[in-house]
Amino acid sequence: MRTQVGIVGAGPAGLLLSHLLYLAGIESVVLEQRSREYVETDTARIRAGVLEDGPAELLDAVGVGARMRAKGLVHHGIELRFDRTAHRIPLTELTGGRSIMVYGQQEVVKDLIAARLATGGTVLFDAHDVSVADIGTDRPVLSFHQDGWEETLECDVIAGCDGFHGVSRNAIPPGVLRVYEKVYPYAWLGILAAVPPSTEELIYCRHERGFALHSLRSPELSRLYLQVSPGEQLSHWPDDRIWEELRTRFATDDGWTLADGPVLEKSVTAMRSFVVEPMQYGRLFLVGDAAHTVPPTGAKGMNLAVADVQVLAAALTRWYASGDPASLESYSADCLRHVWRAEDFSAWMTALLHVDRSDGFGDRAQHARLAYTARSRAAAASLAENYVGASRPWVGNGAHD
Ligand code: RFL
Ligand code: PHB
């Protein structure tokens, strides 16, 4: 088999890239190790819930936004909760009219798969043992097994969109990549619950027992998280204990109550900040979580994946049209600007809200920072600007900070 762009991974990054390339008249094949059903419905994969307005507008502009507009929820603010008191950050008012879209990552993935298949795109599910070779040449090759057969896919370029645990990054020769990493001394225990949200806007709560987040997926589905220890066993957290802990952390002096209900999904997520530089080697380009991850506190990971995709799709479009490799050569530098902005914000937001009992000074300073963020328009505006997306490659001519 042969194609122009070989894409490893059918997450938001790989599927959106394939769709944007299709619109630009460039052929691609997506190889996904999991089944279509697993990718679309497996509850263990429920991840992102918040899209910045830029990526949401992009999905609209490329014809895959209809269900998001019908089912997604546009939010104009978030709440910071600490000292048993709510403090609203009015995102829209502080950012000149911008907002966020609450719409699950799996729904984005479903919409993109439907769009690719409707336009004759090739997404090969259950593609096992994918290996990436010859990336230092102008004919890189993907090989894989499907239905017991070994297949090869010759490409002009390969996009590694296979997430943090994928194989693409490891195809780059040793010594090329520099890794920047920060591992946090806590994790998130997340639940999806069949209960109407007890809030209209997301609540980011700092309590002395640890951080808690109240998010949602729809008027009937709530998504909640608790800061826990990194090695925490789910078996130690029966549903009653989770609801009790959530009630304790979210408690306010004004009598706010948290409704509980059946827990549909439960998982523990490690928190990691991770970036490799450069995000490309030869004809292999790393995109999204394959190149960088953020702790989820800033709700940035999928947004970053979309931003990378937009830079790569534009670069490939120019390259195929003119033969000029300049924009492909600057892919990594162009992406790392928005990546590092989001890395810094995500680490900052994580430090603002999580409890680290080993650091007494940090704990007092954190309280002062939270109080300042709630009180100062300038501090709140900075949080708001970063939360809705402080660097937007999808507007203008590609120049961004
Ligand atoms: P993905 O989504 O991990 O997709 C990678 C795909 O590649 C496949 N794959 C392979 N296929 C073939 N061969 C191999 N060897 C392969 N290895 C892997 C996988 O099966 C998969 O289908 O990466 P992508 O596309 O870069 O997307 C990144 C996002 O998934 C991620 O950044 C977000 O989920 C992060 N995130 C959030 N991002 C936001 O923008 N807003 C949020 O509100 C938000 N909340 C979150 C989050 C992540 C979380 N967790 C669980 C880490 C909340 C949580 C709890
Ligand atoms: C979610 O809805 O899953 C979610 C929302 C905001 C975050 C992280 C996760 O910061």
CSV table of C-alpha atoms and ligand atoms in Angstrom, one decimal:
chain,number,residue,atom,x,y,z
A,1,MET,CA,0.0,0.0,0.0
A,2,ARG,CA,1.1,3.5,-0.6
A,3,THR,CA,-0.2,6.9,0.6
A,4,GLN,CA,0.9,10.5,0.9
A,5,VAL,CA,0.7,10.8,4.7
A,6,GLY,CA,0.7,7.8,7.0
A,7,ILE,CA,-1.0,8.6,10.3
A,8,VAL,CA,-0.5,6.4,13.4
A,9,GLY,CA,-3.4,6.7,15.9
A,10,ALA,CA,-7.1,7.5,15.6
A,11,GLY,CA,-7.4,9.9,18.5
A,12,PRO,CA,-8.5,13.5,18.1
A,13,ALA,CA,-5.0,14.4,16.6
A,14,GLY,CA,-4.8,11.6,13.9
A,15,LEU,CA,-8.5,11.9,12.8
A,16,LEU,CA,-8.5,15.7,12.6
A,17,LEU,CA,-5.2,15.7,10.7
A,18,SER,CA,-6.6,13.2,8.2
A,19,HIS,CA,-9.8,15.3,7.8
A,20,LEU,CA,-7.9,18.6,7.2
A,21,LEU,CA,-5.6,16.9,4.7
A,22,TYR,CA,-8.6,15.5,2.8
A,23,LEU,CA,-10.0,19.0,2.6
A,24,ALA,CA,-6.6,20.1,1.2
A,25,GLY,CA,-6.7,17.3,-1.4
A,26,ILE,CA,-3.9,15.3,0.3
A,27,GLU,CA,-4.4,11.5,0.8
A,28,SER,CA,-3.8,9.8,4.1
A,29,VAL,CA,-4.3,6.5,5.8
A,30,VAL,CA,-4.9,6.2,9.6
A,31,LEU,CA,-3.7,3.1,11.5
A,32,GLU,CA,-5.4,2.5,14.8
A,33,GLN,CA,-4.4,-0.4,17.1
A,34,ARG,CA,-7.9,-0.5,18.8
A,35,SER,CA,-11.3,-1.4,17.3
A,36,ARG,CA,-13.7,1.3,16.2
A,37,GLU,CA,-16.1,0.3,19.0
A,38,TYR,CA,-13.3,0.7,21.6
A,39,VAL,CA,-12.2,4.0,20.3
A,40,GLU,CA,-15.8,5.4,20.2
A,41,THR,CA,-17.3,3.9,23.3
A,42,ASP,CA,-14.9,2.4,25.8
A,43,THR,CA,-15.5,4.2,29.0
A,44,ALA,CA,-11.9,3.9,30.2
A,45,ARG,CA,-11.1,6.4,27.5
A,46,ILE,CA,-13.3,9.2,28.7
A,47,ARG,CA,-11.0,12.1,28.9
A,48,ALA,CA,-11.2,15.7,27.8
A,49,GLY,CA,-14.4,17.7,28.4
A,50,VAL,CA,-13.3,21.2,27.6
A,51,LEU,CA,-12.5,22.7,24.2
A,52,GLU,CA,-11.3,26.3,23.8
A,53,ASP,CA,-13.4,28.4,21.5
A,54,GLY,CA,-10.6,28.3,18.8
A,55,PRO,CA,-10.7,24.5,18.3
A,56,ALA,CA,-14.5,24.5,18.5
A,57,GLU,CA,-14.7,27.2,15.7
A,58,LEU,CA,-12.2,25.1,13.7
A,59,LEU,CA,-14.4,22.0,14.0
A,60,ASP,CA,-17.3,24.1,12.7
A,61,ALA,CA,-15.3,25.6,9.9
A,62,VAL,CA,-14.3,22.2,8.6
A,63,GLY,CA,-17.8,20.8,8.7
A,64,VAL,CA,-17.6,18.5,11.8
A,65,GLY,CA,-19.2,20.8,14.4
A,66,ALA,CA,-22.9,20.2,13.9
A,67,ARG,CA,-23.4,17.7,16.8
A,68,MET,CA,-21.1,19.7,19.0
A,69,ARG,CA,-23.2,22.8,18.4
A,70,ALA,CA,-26.4,20.8,19.2
A,71,LYS,CA,-25.2,18.9,22.2
A,72,GLY,CA,-22.2,20.8,23.6
A,73,LEU,CA,-22.6,23.4,26.3
A,74,VAL,CA,-21.0,26.9,25.9
A,75,HIS,CA,-19.7,28.2,29.2
A,76,HIS,CA,-18.9,31.8,30.1
A,77,GLY,CA,-17.2,31.3,33.4
A,78,ILE,CA,-15.6,28.9,35.9
A,79,GLU,CA,-15.7,28.9,39.7
A,80,LEU,CA,-12.7,28.8,42.0
A,81,ARG,CA,-13.7,27.5,45.4
A,82,PHE,CA,-11.6,27.7,48.5
A,83,ASP,CA,-12.2,28.5,52.2
A,84,ARG,CA,-15.7,27.2,51.8
A,85,THR,CA,-16.5,30.1,49.4
A,86,ALA,CA,-17.2,30.4,45.7
A,87,HIS,CA,-15.4,32.9,43.5
A,88,ARG,CA,-16.5,33.2,39.9
A,89,ILE,CA,-14.0,33.9,37.1
A,90,PRO,CA,-16.1,35.5,34.4
A,91,LEU,CA,-14.2,34.2,31.4
A,92,THR,CA,-16.2,35.9,28.7
A,93,GLU,CA,-16.2,39.3,30.4
A,94,LEU,CA,-12.4,39.1,31.0
A,95,THR,CA,-11.4,38.0,27.5
A,96,GLY,CA,-13.4,40.3,25.2
A,97,GLY,CA,-16.2,37.8,24.6
A,98,ARG,CA,-14.5,34.4,24.4
A,99,SER,CA,-15.9,31.2,25.9
A,100,ILE,CA,-15.3,27.5,26.3
A,101,MET,CA,-17.2,24.5,24.9
A,102,VAL,CA,-18.0,21.6,27.2
A,103,TYR,CA,-18.2,18.6,24.8
A,104,GLY,CA,-16.6,15.1,25.4
A,105,GLN,CA,-13.5,14.0,23.6
A,106,GLN,CA,-15.2,10.8,22.6
A,107,GLU,CA,-17.9,12.7,20.9
A,108,VAL,CA,-15.3,14.7,18.9
A,109,VAL,CA,-13.7,11.4,17.9
A,110,LYS,CA,-17.1,9.9,16.8
A,111,ASP,CA,-17.8,13.0,14.7
A,112,LEU,CA,-14.4,12.8,13.1
A,113,ILE,CA,-14.6,9.1,12.3
A,114,ALA,CA,-18.1,9.6,10.8
A,115,ALA,CA,-16.7,12.5,8.7
A,116,ARG,CA,-13.7,10.5,7.5
A,117,LEU,CA,-15.8,7.5,6.6
A,118,ALA,CA,-18.4,9.6,4.8
A,119,THR,CA,-15.8,11.2,2.6
A,120,GLY,CA,-14.1,7.9,1.6
A,121,GLY,CA,-11.3,8.2,4.1
A,122,THR,CA,-9.2,5.1,5.1
A,123,VAL,CA,-9.1,4.5,8.8
A,124,LEU,CA,-7.8,1.0,9.5
A,125,PHE,CA,-8.8,-0.2,13.0
A,126,ASP,CA,-7.3,-3.2,14.7
A,127,ALA,CA,-4.0,-2.5,13.1
A,128,HIS,CA,-1.5,-4.3,15.4
A,129,ASP,CA,2.2,-4.2,15.9
A,130,VAL,CA,2.7,-0.9,14.0
A,131,SER,CA,6.3,-0.1,13.4
A,132,VAL,CA,7.8,3.0,12.0
A,133,ALA,CA,10.9,2.7,9.7
A,134,ASP,CA,13.1,4.6,7.3
A,135,ILE,CA,12.1,8.1,8.7
A,136,GLY,CA,15.6,9.4,7.7
A,137,THR,CA,14.7,8.7,4.0
A,138,ASP,CA,12.2,10.3,1.7
A,139,ARG,CA,10.2,7.0,1.7
A,140,PRO,CA,9.3,6.2,5.3
A,141,VAL,CA,7.4,3.0,5.9
A,142,LEU,CA,4.7,1.8,8.3
A,143,SER,CA,4.3,-1.9,8.8
A,144,PHE,CA,1.6,-3.6,10.8
A,145,HIS,CA,-0.5,-6.7,11.2
A,146,GLN,CA,-4.2,-6.8,10.3
A,147,ASP,CA,-6.4,-9.9,10.2
A,148,GLY,CA,-3.3,-12.0,10.6
A,149,TRP,CA,-1.6,-10.5,7.5
A,150,GLU,CA,1.5,-8.4,7.5
A,151,GLU,CA,1.0,-5.1,5.6
A,152,THR,CA,3.3,-2.3,4.7
A,153,LEU,CA,2.3,1.3,3.9
A,154,GLU,CA,4.8,3.5,2.1
A,155,CYS,CA,4.4,7.2,2.7
A,156,ASP,CA,5.9,10.6,1.9
A,157,VAL,CA,5.7,11.6,5.6
A,158,ILE,CA,4.5,9.9,8.8
A,159,ALA,CA,2.5,11.7,11.5
A,160,GLY,CA,2.9,10.1,14.9
A,161,CYS,CA,-0.5,10.8,16.6
A,162,ASP,CA,-0.4,7.7,18.8
A,163,GLY,CA,-0.5,9.4,22.2
A,164,PHE,CA,1.9,9.3,25.1
A,165,HIS,CA,2.3,5.5,25.1
A,166,GLY,CA,2.5,5.1,21.3
A,167,VAL,CA,5.4,3.7,19.3
A,168,SER,CA,6.3,6.7,17.0
A,169,ARG,CA,8.4,8.7,19.4
A,170,ASN,CA,10.6,5.7,20.0
A,171,ALA,CA,11.3,5.4,16.3
A,172,ILE,CA,13.5,8.5,16.6
A,173,PRO,CA,17.2,7.5,17.0
A,174,PRO,CA,18.6,7.8,20.5
A,175,GLY,CA,20.2,11.1,21.4
A,176,VAL,CA,18.0,13.2,19.1
A,177,LEU,CA,15.2,14.1,21.5
A,178,ARG,CA,15.6,16.2,24.6
A,179,VAL,CA,13.0,15.3,27.2
A,180,TYR,CA,11.6,17.8,29.6
A,181,GLU,CA,9.5,16.2,32.4
A,182,LYS,CA,7.8,16.9,35.7
A,183,VAL,CA,6.0,14.2,37.6
A,184,TYR,CA,3.6,15.4,40.4
A,185,PRO,CA,3.3,13.8,43.8
A,186,TYR,CA,-0.5,13.3,43.3
A,187,ALA,CA,-3.0,11.8,40.9
A,188,TRP,CA,-6.7,12.3,40.0
A,189,LEU,CA,-9.4,9.8,40.8
A,190,GLY,CA,-12.1,10.6,38.2
A,191,ILE,CA,-15.8,9.4,38.1
A,192,LEU,CA,-18.5,9.7,35.5
A,193,ALA,CA,-21.9,9.7,37.3
A,194,ALA,CA,-25.5,9.5,36.1
A,195,VAL,CA,-26.7,12.5,38.0
A,196,PRO,CA,-27.5,16.0,36.8
A,197,PRO,CA,-24.6,18.3,37.6
A,198,SER,CA,-24.9,20.3,40.9
A,199,THR,CA,-23.4,23.3,39.1
A,200,GLU,CA,-23.9,25.2,35.9
A,201,GLU,CA,-20.2,26.0,35.5
A,202,LEU,CA,-17.0,24.0,36.3
A,203,ILE,CA,-15.9,24.2,39.9
A,204,TYR,CA,-12.1,24.0,40.6
A,205,CYS,CA,-11.9,23.5,44.4
A,206,ARG,CA,-9.0,23.7,46.8
A,207,HIS,CA,-9.5,22.1,50.1
A,208,GLU,CA,-7.0,21.2,52.8
A,209,ARG,CA,-7.7,17.5,52.1
A,210,GLY,CA,-6.9,18.0,48.4
A,211,PHE,CA,-8.1,19.4,45.1
A,212,ALA,CA,-11.6,18.5,43.7
A,213,LEU,CA,-13.2,19.3,40.3
A,214,HIS,CA,-16.8,19.3,39.4
A,215,SER,CA,-17.2,19.1,35.6
A,216,LEU,CA,-20.0,17.7,33.4
A,217,ARG,CA,-20.8,16.1,30.1
A,218,SER,CA,-24.5,16.9,29.7
A,219,PRO,CA,-27.6,18.0,31.7
A,220,GLU,CA,-27.8,14.3,32.9
A,221,LEU,CA,-24.1,13.4,33.4
A,222,SER,CA,-21.6,14.7,35.9
A,223,ARG,CA,-17.8,14.3,35.8
A,224,LEU,CA,-16.0,14.7,39.1
A,225,TYR,CA,-12.4,14.4,40.2
A,226,LEU,CA,-10.5,14.1,43.5
A,227,GLN,CA,-6.8,14.6,44.1
A,228,VAL,CA,-5.4,11.3,45.5
A,229,SER,CA,-2.0,9.8,46.0
A,230,PRO,CA,-0.2,8.6,42.9
A,231,GLY,CA,-0.4,4.8,43.7
A,232,GLU,CA,-4.0,5.0,44.9
A,233,GLN,CA,-5.9,1.7,44.5
A,234,LEU,CA,-9.5,2.1,43.1
A,235,SER,CA,-10.5,-0.8,45.3
A,236,HIS,CA,-10.0,1.5,48.3
A,237,TRP,CA,-12.6,3.9,46.9
A,238,PRO,CA,-16.1,2.4,47.0
A,239,ASP,CA,-18.7,4.8,45.6
A,240,ASP,CA,-19.9,6.0,49.0
A,241,ARG,CA,-16.4,7.0,50.1
A,242,ILE,CA,-15.9,9.0,46.9
A,243,TRP,CA,-19.2,10.9,47.3
A,244,GLU,CA,-18.4,11.5,51.0
A,245,GLU,CA,-15.0,12.9,50.1
A,246,LEU,CA,-16.4,15.1,47.3
A,247,ARG,CA,-19.0,16.5,49.7
A,248,THR,CA,-16.4,17.3,52.3
A,249,ARG,CA,-14.1,19.1,49.8
A,250,PHE,CA,-16.9,21.0,48.0
A,251,ALA,CA,-18.7,22.1,51.2
A,252,THR,CA,-19.5,25.8,51.4
A,253,ASP,CA,-20.9,28.1,54.1
A,254,ASP,CA,-23.9,29.0,52.0
A,255,GLY,CA,-25.4,25.6,52.0
A,256,TRP,CA,-24.5,24.4,48.5
A,257,THR,CA,-25.3,20.7,48.1
A,258,LEU,CA,-23.8,18.0,45.9
A,259,ALA,CA,-26.3,15.5,44.4
A,260,ASP,CA,-25.0,12.0,44.0
A,261,GLY,CA,-26.0,9.1,41.8
A,262,PRO,CA,-24.8,5.9,40.1
A,263,VAL,CA,-21.1,5.9,39.2
A,264,LEU,CA,-20.7,4.7,35.6
A,265,GLU,CA,-16.9,4.9,35.4
A,266,LYS,CA,-14.0,5.2,37.8
A,267,SER,CA,-10.3,5.6,37.1
A,268,VAL,CA,-7.0,7.0,38.4
A,269,THR,CA,-4.9,9.3,36.2
A,270,ALA,CA,-1.3,10.1,36.8
A,271,MET,CA,-0.3,13.8,36.5
A,272,ARG,CA,2.6,14.5,34.2
A,273,SER,CA,4.1,17.5,32.4
A,274,PHE,CA,6.2,16.1,29.5
A,275,VAL,CA,7.6,17.6,26.3
A,276,VAL,CA,10.1,16.3,23.7
A,277,GLU,CA,12.1,18.6,21.5
A,278,PRO,CA,12.2,18.7,18.6
A,279,MET,CA,8.8,17.4,17.7
A,280,GLN,CA,10.1,16.1,14.4
A,281,TYR,CA,12.9,13.9,12.9
A,282,GLY,CA,13.4,13.4,9.2
A,283,ARG,CA,10.0,12.6,7.7
A,284,LEU,CA,8.3,11.8,11.1
A,285,PHE,CA,6.3,14.5,12.8
A,286,LEU,CA,5.0,14.0,16.4
A,287,VAL,CA,1.6,15.4,17.1
A,288,GLY,CA,-0.5,15.9,20.3
A,289,ASP,CA,0.2,13.6,23.3
A,290,ALA,CA,2.9,11.7,21.4
A,291,ALA,CA,5.0,14.8,21.8
A,292,HIS,CA,3.8,16.4,25.0
A,293,THR,CA,1.4,15.9,27.9
A,294,VAL,CA,0.1,18.3,30.5
A,295,PRO,CA,-1.6,17.7,33.9
A,296,PRO,CA,-5.4,18.0,33.2
A,297,THR,CA,-6.0,20.9,35.6
A,298,GLY,CA,-5.8,23.5,32.8
A,299,ALA,CA,-7.9,21.4,30.3
A,300,LYS,CA,-5.3,21.9,27.6
A,301,GLY,CA,-4.2,18.5,26.2
A,302,MET,CA,-6.8,18.0,23.4
A,303,ASN,CA,-6.6,21.7,22.6
A,304,LEU,CA,-2.9,21.4,22.1
A,305,ALA,CA,-3.4,18.3,19.9
A,306,VAL,CA,-5.7,20.4,17.7
A,307,ALA,CA,-3.2,23.3,17.5
A,308,ASP,CA,-0.4,20.9,16.4
A,309,VAL,CA,-2.6,19.4,13.8
A,310,GLN,CA,-3.4,22.8,12.4
A,311,VAL,CA,0.2,23.7,12.1
A,312,LEU,CA,1.1,20.4,10.4
A,313,ALA,CA,-1.8,20.4,8.0
A,314,ALA,CA,-0.9,23.9,6.9
A,315,ALA,CA,2.8,23.0,6.5
A,316,LEU,CA,2.0,19.8,4.5
A,317,THR,CA,-0.4,21.8,2.3
A,318,ARG,CA,2.2,24.4,1.5
A,319,TRP,CA,4.8,21.7,0.9
A,320,TYR,CA,2.7,19.6,-1.5
A,321,ALA,CA,1.6,22.8,-3.4
A,322,SER,CA,5.0,24.4,-3.8
A,323,GLY,CA,7.7,21.9,-2.9
A,324,ASP,CA,9.1,24.4,-0.4
A,325,PRO,CA,10.1,22.5,2.8
A,326,ALA,CA,10.4,25.7,4.9
A,327,SER,CA,7.1,25.3,6.8
A,328,LEU,CA,7.7,21.6,7.4
A,329,GLU,CA,11.1,22.4,8.8
A,330,SER,CA,9.7,24.9,11.2
A,331,TYR,CA,6.9,22.6,12.4
A,332,SER,CA,8.5,21.9,15.7
A,333,ALA,CA,9.5,25.5,16.5
A,334,ASP,CA,6.0,26.7,15.5
A,335,CYS,CA,4.3,24.2,17.7
A,336,LEU,CA,6.6,24.5,20.7
A,337,ARG,CA,5.5,28.1,21.2
A,338,HIS,CA,1.9,27.1,21.9
A,339,VAL,CA,3.0,23.9,23.7
A,340,TRP,CA,5.2,25.8,26.2
A,341,ARG,CA,2.5,28.4,26.9
A,342,ALA,CA,0.1,25.6,27.8
A,343,GLU,CA,2.7,23.6,29.7
A,344,ASP,CA,3.4,26.7,31.9
A,345,PHE,CA,-0.3,27.5,32.4
A,346,SER,CA,-1.2,23.8,33.2
A,347,ALA,CA,1.7,23.5,35.8
A,348,TRP,CA,0.7,26.9,37.3
A,349,MET,CA,-3.0,26.0,37.5
A,350,THR,CA,-2.0,22.6,39.1
A,351,ALA,CA,0.2,24.3,41.7
A,352,LEU,CA,-2.6,26.9,42.4
A,353,LEU,CA,-5.1,24.2,43.4
A,354,HIS,CA,-3.4,21.0,44.6
A,355,VAL,CA,-2.3,20.3,48.2
A,356,ASP,CA,1.4,19.3,48.8
A,357,ARG,CA,1.7,18.5,52.5
A,358,SER,CA,5.5,18.4,52.3
A,359,ASP,CA,5.7,22.1,51.6
A,360,GLY,CA,4.4,24.4,54.4
A,361,PHE,CA,5.8,27.6,52.8
A,362,GLY,CA,4.3,26.7,49.4
A,363,ASP,CA,0.9,26.0,51.1
A,364,ARG,CA,0.7,29.6,52.6
A,365,ALA,CA,1.9,31.2,49.4
A,366,GLN,CA,-0.6,29.2,47.4
A,367,HIS,CA,-3.4,30.5,49.6
A,368,ALA,CA,-2.2,34.1,49.0
A,369,ARG,CA,-2.1,33.4,45.2
A,370,LEU,CA,-5.6,32.0,45.2
A,371,ALA,CA,-7.0,34.9,47.2
A,372,TYR,CA,-5.2,37.3,44.8
A,373,THR,CA,-6.6,35.5,41.7
A,374,ALA,CA,-10.1,35.8,43.1
A,375,ARG,CA,-9.7,39.5,44.1
A,376,SER,CA,-7.6,41.1,41.4
A,377,ARG,CA,-9.1,41.7,38.0
A,378,ALA,CA,-5.6,41.6,36.4
A,379,ALA,CA,-4.8,38.2,38.0
A,380,ALA,CA,-8.2,36.7,37.1
A,381,ALA,CA,-7.9,38.1,33.5
A,382,SER,CA,-4.6,36.3,33.1
A,383,LEU,CA,-6.1,33.0,34.3
A,384,ALA,CA,-9.1,33.6,32.0
A,385,GLU,CA,-7.0,34.4,28.9
A,386,ASN,CA,-4.9,31.2,29.3
A,387,TYR,CA,-8.0,29.1,30.1
A,388,VAL,CA,-9.8,30.0,26.9
A,389,GLY,CA,-6.5,29.7,25.0
A,390,ALA,CA,-3.7,32.2,25.1
A,391,SER,CA,-2.1,31.2,21.8
A,392,ARG,CA,-4.2,30.6,18.8
A,393,PRO,CA,-2.5,29.2,15.6
A,394,TRP,CA,-5.9,28.8,14.1
A,395,VAL,CA,-6.5,32.5,13.5
A,396,GLY,CA,-4.7,34.8,11.2
A,397,ASN,CA,-1.8,33.8,9.0
A,398,GLY,CA,-0.2,31.3,11.2
A,399,ALA,CA,1.8,33.8,13.2
A,400,HIS,CA,1.1,33.2,16.9
A,401,ASP,CA,2.9,33.6,20.3
B,1,RFL,P1,-4.8,10.0,22.1
B,1,RFL,O1,-6.2,10.5,22.4
B,1,RFL,O2,-4.1,9.3,23.2
B,1,RFL,O3,-5.0,9.1,20.9
B,1,RFL,C1,-3.9,8.3,20.5
B,1,RFL,C2,-4.5,7.1,19.6
B,1,RFL,O4,-3.4,6.3,19.1
B,1,RFL,C3,-3.7,5.0,19.3
B,1,RFL,N1,-2.4,4.3,19.4
B,1,RFL,C4,-1.9,3.5,18.5
B,1,RFL,N2,-2.4,3.1,17.3
B,1,RFL,C5,-1.6,2.3,16.5
B,1,RFL,N3,-0.5,1.8,16.9
B,1,RFL,C6,0.0,2.1,18.1
B,1,RFL,N4,1.2,1.6,18.5
B,1,RFL,C7,-0.7,3.0,19.0
B,1,RFL,N5,-0.5,3.5,20.2
B,1,RFL,C8,-1.6,4.2,20.5
B,1,RFL,C9,-4.5,4.9,20.6
B,1,RFL,O5,-5.3,3.7,20.7
B,1,RFL,C10,-5.4,6.2,20.4
B,1,RFL,O6,-6.6,5.9,19.7
B,1,RFL,O7,-3.9,11.2,21.7
B,1,RFL,P2,-4.1,12.6,20.9
B,1,RFL,O8,-4.9,12.3,19.6
B,1,RFL,O9,-2.8,13.3,20.8
B,1,RFL,O10,-5.2,13.4,21.8
B,1,RFL,C11,-4.7,13.9,23.1
B,1,RFL,C12,-5.9,13.9,24.1
B,1,RFL,O11,-6.4,12.6,24.1
B,1,RFL,C13,-5.4,14.4,25.5
B,1,RFL,O12,-4.5,15.4,25.4
B,1,RFL,C14,-6.6,14.9,26.3
B,1,RFL,O13,-7.5,13.7,26.7
B,1,RFL,C15,-6.2,15.5,27.6
B,1,RFL,N6,-7.3,15.9,28.5
B,1,RFL,C16,-7.9,17.1,28.3
B,1,RFL,N7,-7.6,17.9,27.2
B,1,RFL,C17,-8.4,19.0,26.9
B,1,RFL,O14,-8.1,19.7,26.0
B,1,RFL,N8,-9.4,19.4,27.7
B,1,RFL,C18,-9.8,18.7,28.8
B,1,RFL,O15,-10.8,19.0,29.5
B,1,RFL,C19,-9.0,17.5,29.1
B,1,RFL,N9,-9.3,16.7,30.2
B,1,RFL,C20,-7.6,15.1,29.6
B,1,RFL,C21,-8.6,15.6,30.5
B,1,RFL,C22,-6.9,13.9,29.9
B,1,RFL,C23,-7.3,13.2,31.0
B,1,RFL,N10,-6.6,12.0,31.2
B,1,RFL,C24,-7.2,10.7,31.4
B,1,RFL,C25,-5.2,11.9,30.9
B,1,RFL,C26,-9.0,14.8,31.6
B,1,RFL,C27,-8.3,13.6,31.8
B,1,RFL,C28,-8.7,12.9,33.1
B,2,PHB,C1,-13.5,17.1,32.3
B,2,PHB,O1,-14.6,17.5,32.1
B,2,PHB,O2,-13.2,15.9,32.2
B,2,PHB,C2,-12.4,18.1,32.7
B,2,PHB,C3,-12.7,19.4,32.7
B,2,PHB,C4,-11.8,20.3,33.1
B,2,PHB,C5,-10.5,19.9,33.4
B,2,PHB,C6,-10.2,18.5,33.3
B,2,PHB,C7,-11.1,17.6,32.9
B,2,PHB,O3,-9.5,20.8,33.7
